Amino acid sequence: MKNLKLVSRETQKRTIVNVSGVEIGRDFVVIAGPCSVESETQLLETAHAVKAAGADMLRGGAFKPRTSPYAFQGLGLQGLKLLEKAKKETGLPIVTEVVDPRDVSWVAEFADVLQIGTRNMQNFSLLKEVGKSERAVLLKRGMYSTLSEWLNCAEYILSEGNSNVILCERGIRTFETYTRNTLDLSAVPSIKELSHLPIIIDPTHSTGRLSLIASMSMASVAVGADGMIVEVHHKPQEALCDADQALTPKIFSKMMKRLRPLKSFLNNLPVE
Ligand code: PEP
Ligand code: MN
């Protein structure tokens, strides 16, 4: 691919993004937590549950880019303060979305990883701003974007000086309606051919179906992803956002018990 001066595989072997000791690109890293931060009880109960189940980082949106302007938009600063509290209690680094270039510097005071959502993948002023930040960036694939467009967006961030970029395949729009999006699992080995950046998958927004999350998570381990980001809510039926696809802590914990052994099994396969 042309013009990928910094993200191309040719420039270096593999990038490992170190977030407070969690190494994305080395181990299979699991980021879990609610879609949005809703209350202290919701966040802390969920955070402790995902930590106990073996998650490596906590996710939670304080700014929610919703399809409808009337849907819950997130708690903003109050949400970030709750994430700070959850981090203090659990030790889990925080992954949270930033939607406006003007917010990057102060959101970065609360976030260990700045998430760029699918709807903002090509928001170039936002990309340039997170490129100036010292925080790692989780760049989700635009739901209508090619691998080339996606990698060019990562190039924007690296070209501003920030090389701590993690890519996230979160499903693309196809003609299929049974699932919310179509998880492009082939994006994982394709990105590994094209770039040195780590790539994780999002089984929640790609499927939009609770019943498919565990199988897609197992598949992501098998296809060589560097981790996943998954939504868990202590009481999914009460969630203000993405209620139909949030795992309960119990289901998440069961899934984690199957994921780790699969990873070790694959690590022990003979090298091709
Ligand atoms: C999210 O992770 O909360 C989210 C909104 O994801 P996406 O941008 O992939 O839809
Ligand atoms: Mn969500």
Short mmCIF file of C-alpha atoms and ligand atoms in Angstrom, two decimals, residues 35-36 59 64 180 204-205 231 241-242 245, ligand 2:
data_model
loop_
_atom_site.label_atom_id
_atom_site.label_comp_id
_atom_site.label_asym_id
_atom_site.label_seq_id
_atom_site.Cartn_x
_atom_site.Cartn_y
_atom_site.Cartn_z
CA CYS A 35 -20.73 0.43 27.02
CA SER A 36 -21.21 3.65 28.96
CA ARG A 59 -13.58 0.10 29.27
CA LYS A 64 -21.14 8.35 23.68
CA ARG A 180 -25.49 -5.85 13.69
CA THR A 204 -19.83 -6.94 20.91
CA HIS A 205 -20.46 -4.23 18.30
CA GLU A 231 -18.99 -5.12 26.85
CA CYS A 241 -26.76 1.77 26.02
CA ASP A 242 -26.36 -1.50 24.07
CA GLN A 245 -25.44 -7.27 23.75
MN MN B 2 -21.57 -0.12 23.01
#
